[in-house]
Amino acid sequence: MMKTHKDMIKQRNESTLNLEIFRLRSFYNKNSMRVLSESDWKTWKEKGYIIVKKAVDICKVNNLAKLAWEFEGLDEMNKQTWYPENKRTLRHNELSVNAGMIEVYNHQYLWDTRQTQRVYDAFVDIWDNEKLWVTIDRMNFNLPPEPDFVFKSFMHWDYNPDSLVDNVQGVLSVSDQTDEEAGGFICIPELFNEYAEWRAKQVDNWDWYKPDVSKFKNTFVPLEKGDLLIFNSKLCHGIKQNVSTDKVRIAQYIAMMPAQNLNIDLKEWRVSLWLEQKSPSGYSFLGDDRNFEKLNYSQAKLTPLGEKLLGLKDW
């Protein structure tokens, strides 16, 4: 049998995986909501995503932007530095690098946003659960097209949409993403609503990582700096190609799942990433051969909330 792209996804970043026993909130309750309005909830149920406006202070977001440029070793003011020779081979052959992923996971600035109260409160609303763990994930740094090479975005699911397991993903906008030419988040809300009907017409071994969804119109979701987009993992989505001449799309991936306090191995692994400043492994998670993060930055300081979101302390 011919292998599909989904067959290549054998190992996951374990911090992004939920258990079937933990379910998303099923109905709106204004008395228990911390952040989401009734209008937000309607959008969540009908389109599969919500935007939490001004989820993170601009100063924290600006710190992340500085980190991205520094980590990549590029000069924001000198475009001649944007496409170094050592990245060309990776960009041409590795999907994650081509798509703009940068392998930084444990920096203080990443934790400053993860342990922001408004970010946490939004995920509490989504799960109807206060006992959450945050994903240990990276950033996206999507440059304008490299000369003679273009990243062609594709629509996909990161998890099998047929699965009974609930999952969510999140994108913090580090740069203003209101100009479609600069790229950003795109999705197909229509398919989110019509999935069962559409799925019934697919072959048994269909490829959910690279599906044929060309009949649907992609929706660009504009985000301002500091906005947090949370989306249901059953929403087909992608990164819109950056076709600008000088704009860079920068984002941080943040999501939260119910804590698995009884899974001691998972808890210890999560804490070890923070203690040792390591990168999680998984499909398309390449790590950083330079070990730049550990060699150049101090261990992140956690707030009491951050300690629980990591799993260092139990809820």
XYZ file of C-alpha atoms in Angstrom:
315
model
C 0.000 0.000 0.000
C 1.281 3.450 -0.924
C 2.387 5.520 2.051
C 0.707 8.859 2.660
C 2.145 11.927 4.370
C 0.222 11.072 7.544
C 2.083 7.738 7.733
C 5.350 9.624 8.225
C 4.095 11.227 11.445
C 5.218 8.480 13.789
C 6.391 10.489 16.790
C 4.793 13.552 18.336
C 5.865 16.345 20.618
C 4.343 14.702 23.682
C 3.451 18.010 25.305
C 0.830 18.564 22.586
C -1.138 15.348 23.133
C -4.418 15.088 25.036
C -6.269 12.062 26.441
C -9.748 11.002 25.335
C -11.113 11.317 28.874
C -10.613 15.098 28.790
C -13.327 16.830 26.783
C -13.752 20.380 25.572
C -16.408 22.568 27.172
C -19.778 21.662 25.649
C -21.883 24.746 26.382
C -21.585 28.421 27.228
C -22.005 29.449 30.861
C -21.594 33.189 31.396
C -21.192 32.684 35.149
C -18.026 30.626 34.748
C -16.442 32.282 31.723
C -13.301 34.302 32.413
C -12.469 35.708 28.976
C -14.777 34.462 26.225
C -17.965 36.338 25.413
C -21.125 34.700 24.108
C -20.173 35.974 20.654
C -16.735 34.373 20.994
C -18.363 31.087 21.937
C -20.644 31.200 18.905
C -17.646 31.729 16.641
C -15.808 28.870 18.367
C -18.658 26.428 17.773
C -19.472 27.557 14.233
C -16.014 28.288 12.799
C -13.695 26.252 15.002
C -11.562 29.147 16.216
C -11.614 32.278 18.369
C -9.425 35.353 18.692
C -8.529 36.575 22.170
C -7.738 40.239 21.614
C -4.732 41.729 23.416
C -4.018 38.453 25.165
C -0.418 39.475 25.864
C 1.127 42.871 26.624
C 2.941 44.500 23.725
C 6.214 44.679 25.664
C 6.241 40.887 26.032
C 5.423 40.465 22.355
C 8.212 42.845 21.333
C 10.623 40.772 23.425
C 9.627 37.707 21.421
C 10.260 39.500 18.139
C 13.755 40.487 19.293
C 14.385 36.897 20.369
C 13.391 35.529 16.955
C 15.813 37.783 15.085
C 18.594 37.105 17.573
C 18.070 33.343 17.629
C 18.157 33.192 13.841
C 21.243 35.426 13.716
C 19.632 37.898 11.313
C 19.638 41.694 11.206
C 16.099 43.024 10.991
C 17.338 46.199 9.312
C 19.535 44.448 6.730
C 17.667 42.207 4.334
C 20.966 40.956 2.902
C 21.351 38.851 6.074
C 17.959 37.167 5.833
C 18.908 34.173 3.685
C 22.234 32.795 4.982
C 23.834 29.993 3.024
C 23.742 27.580 5.992
C 19.927 27.718 5.995
C 19.396 27.287 2.259
C 19.722 23.490 2.165
C 17.479 23.045 5.189
C 14.912 25.475 3.820
C 14.783 23.618 0.531
C 14.511 20.134 2.030
C 12.991 20.321 5.496
C 9.295 21.204 5.774
C 9.520 22.796 9.215
C 12.393 25.115 8.220
C 10.744 25.875 4.900
C 7.568 26.855 6.758
C 9.528 29.163 9.070
C 9.711 27.125 12.292
C 12.572 28.056 14.628
C 13.821 25.659 17.271
C 13.545 27.725 20.453
C 11.402 26.322 23.273
C 12.481 27.295 26.778
C 13.507 30.946 26.711
C 12.250 33.302 29.410
C 10.293 35.319 26.851
C 8.381 32.204 25.747
C 7.514 31.441 29.355
C 6.512 35.061 30.004
C 3.668 34.644 27.510
C 2.778 31.082 28.502
C 2.256 32.117 32.117
C 0.228 35.220 31.248
C -3.051 35.118 33.178
C -5.276 36.134 30.249
C -3.800 33.395 28.049
C -4.380 30.794 30.757
C -7.916 32.052 31.440
C -8.863 31.713 27.773
C -7.867 28.042 27.757
C -9.711 27.492 31.049
C -12.836 28.723 29.256
C -12.248 26.373 26.323
C -11.749 23.296 28.486
C -13.944 24.222 31.470
C -10.975 23.017 33.476
C -8.512 24.958 35.629
C -5.919 22.193 35.878
C -3.969 22.676 32.663
C -0.509 22.028 31.259
C 0.953 24.263 28.554
C 2.496 22.885 25.384
C 6.272 23.223 25.077
C 6.339 24.511 21.527
C 8.322 26.804 19.265
C 7.997 29.957 17.152
C 7.272 30.703 13.502
C 9.446 33.155 11.572
C 8.067 33.401 8.048
C 10.282 35.532 5.805
C 9.412 36.990 2.396
C 10.204 34.685 -0.533
C 13.841 33.713 -0.820
C 15.304 34.483 -4.262
C 14.698 31.504 -6.579
C 12.697 29.602 -3.958
C 9.158 29.936 -2.620
C 7.380 28.181 0.241
C 4.063 26.898 -1.059
C 1.644 26.584 1.804
C -0.712 23.648 2.096
C -3.888 22.943 4.024
C -3.764 20.154 6.575
C -4.752 18.695 9.907
C -2.001 18.048 12.461
C -4.081 15.313 14.105
C -6.432 12.756 12.619
C -9.800 14.569 12.488
C -11.567 11.215 12.792
C -10.070 10.721 16.249
C -12.338 10.858 19.289
C -9.673 12.782 21.211
C -10.300 16.517 21.651
C -7.346 18.775 21.000
C -6.700 22.474 20.535
C -3.878 24.559 19.114
C -2.931 28.186 19.568
C -1.027 30.942 17.778
C 0.130 34.133 19.486
C 0.645 36.918 16.958
C 4.076 38.466 17.563
C 3.850 40.694 14.499
C 0.794 42.398 13.035
C -0.769 39.899 10.639
C -3.416 42.042 8.982
C -1.820 42.184 5.530
C -2.532 38.987 3.586
C 0.602 39.503 1.487
C 2.739 38.921 4.584
C 1.081 35.568 5.245
C -0.500 34.268 8.408
C -3.153 31.807 9.555
C -5.653 30.437 7.047
C -8.381 27.852 7.610
C -11.568 26.351 6.185
C -14.522 27.004 8.539
C -16.917 25.644 5.919
C -15.259 22.234 6.080
C -15.295 22.355 9.888
C -19.094 22.406 9.653
C -19.454 19.984 6.753
C -16.741 17.520 7.734
C -18.919 14.406 8.200
C -20.524 14.780 4.781
C -17.208 15.507 3.080
C -15.376 12.716 4.917
C -17.891 10.111 3.753
C -16.713 10.713 0.183
C -13.013 10.135 0.915
C -11.165 6.862 0.367
C -10.345 4.705 3.384
C -6.637 5.557 3.489
C -7.086 9.256 2.739
C -4.257 11.592 3.708
C -5.423 14.038 6.376
C -1.992 15.712 6.467
C -2.156 16.643 2.782
C -5.839 16.365 1.828
C -7.429 17.560 -1.377
C -9.565 20.439 -0.143
C -9.245 22.544 -3.285
C -13.024 22.864 -3.655
C -13.168 24.950 -0.465
C -12.230 28.607 -0.068
C -9.465 29.390 2.424
C -10.263 32.025 5.046
C -7.492 34.393 6.104
C -7.723 35.284 9.808
C -6.199 38.719 10.491
C -4.428 39.137 13.813
C -2.902 42.125 15.522
C 0.249 42.025 17.591
C -0.596 40.448 20.968
C -3.732 38.628 19.788
C -4.090 34.930 20.578
C -5.804 32.623 18.093
C -7.112 29.357 19.558
C -8.447 26.733 17.178
C -9.974 23.288 17.368
C -7.571 20.698 15.961
C -10.432 19.413 13.804
C -10.204 22.668 11.815
C -8.294 22.254 8.535
C -5.694 25.030 8.422
C -2.378 26.236 7.047
C 0.172 29.054 6.907
C -0.529 31.488 4.098
C 2.444 32.060 1.837
C 4.351 35.276 2.499
C 4.526 37.090 -0.842
C 5.525 40.503 0.508
C 8.839 42.162 -0.276
C 9.909 43.120 3.235
C 7.408 41.920 5.867
C 8.039 39.053 8.278
C 5.341 36.998 9.968
C 6.343 36.098 13.534
C 4.257 33.954 15.873
C 4.545 31.758 18.958
C 2.670 28.495 19.251
C 0.860 28.213 22.593
C -1.855 25.775 23.640
C -2.979 24.170 26.883
C -4.395 20.736 27.682
C -5.767 19.197 30.870
C -2.899 18.194 33.160
C -2.013 14.506 33.349
C -0.729 14.528 36.912
C -0.754 10.732 37.232
C 1.585 10.282 34.274
C 4.857 10.609 36.180
C 7.065 9.863 33.170
C 5.408 12.581 31.122
C 5.611 15.046 33.995
C 9.322 14.369 34.537
C 9.997 14.689 30.802
C 8.229 18.055 30.674
C 10.186 19.381 33.642
C 13.459 18.102 32.142
C 12.886 20.207 29.016
C 12.807 23.307 31.201
C 15.606 22.256 33.571
C 18.019 21.202 30.848
C 16.789 23.616 28.160
C 16.157 20.772 25.723
C 14.010 20.583 22.613
C 11.115 18.122 22.400
C 11.383 15.519 19.668
C 8.762 14.524 17.142
C 7.835 14.650 13.475
C 9.407 17.735 11.871
C 10.990 18.802 15.174
C 14.625 19.072 14.148
C 16.161 20.602 17.255
C 19.072 23.042 17.060
C 22.528 21.636 16.287
C 24.121 24.809 17.667
C 22.543 24.256 21.100
C 22.201 28.041 20.981
C 19.450 28.327 23.555
C 21.252 26.442 26.322
C 24.616 28.057 25.636
C 23.373 31.632 25.495
C 20.328 31.982 27.735
C 19.590 31.394 31.414
C 16.958 28.983 32.663
C 13.531 30.623 32.591
C 12.060 31.799 35.882
C 8.545 30.530 36.494
C 5.707 32.180 38.366
C 3.512 30.050 40.663
C 1.131 29.700 37.702
C 3.986 28.773 35.394
C 5.197 26.055 37.775
C 1.795 24.382 37.567
C 1.477 24.872 33.805
C 4.816 23.078 33.384
C 4.043 20.284 35.858
C 6.804 21.268 38.307
C 4.090 21.605 40.939
C 0.726 19.857 40.995
C -2.578 21.599 40.808
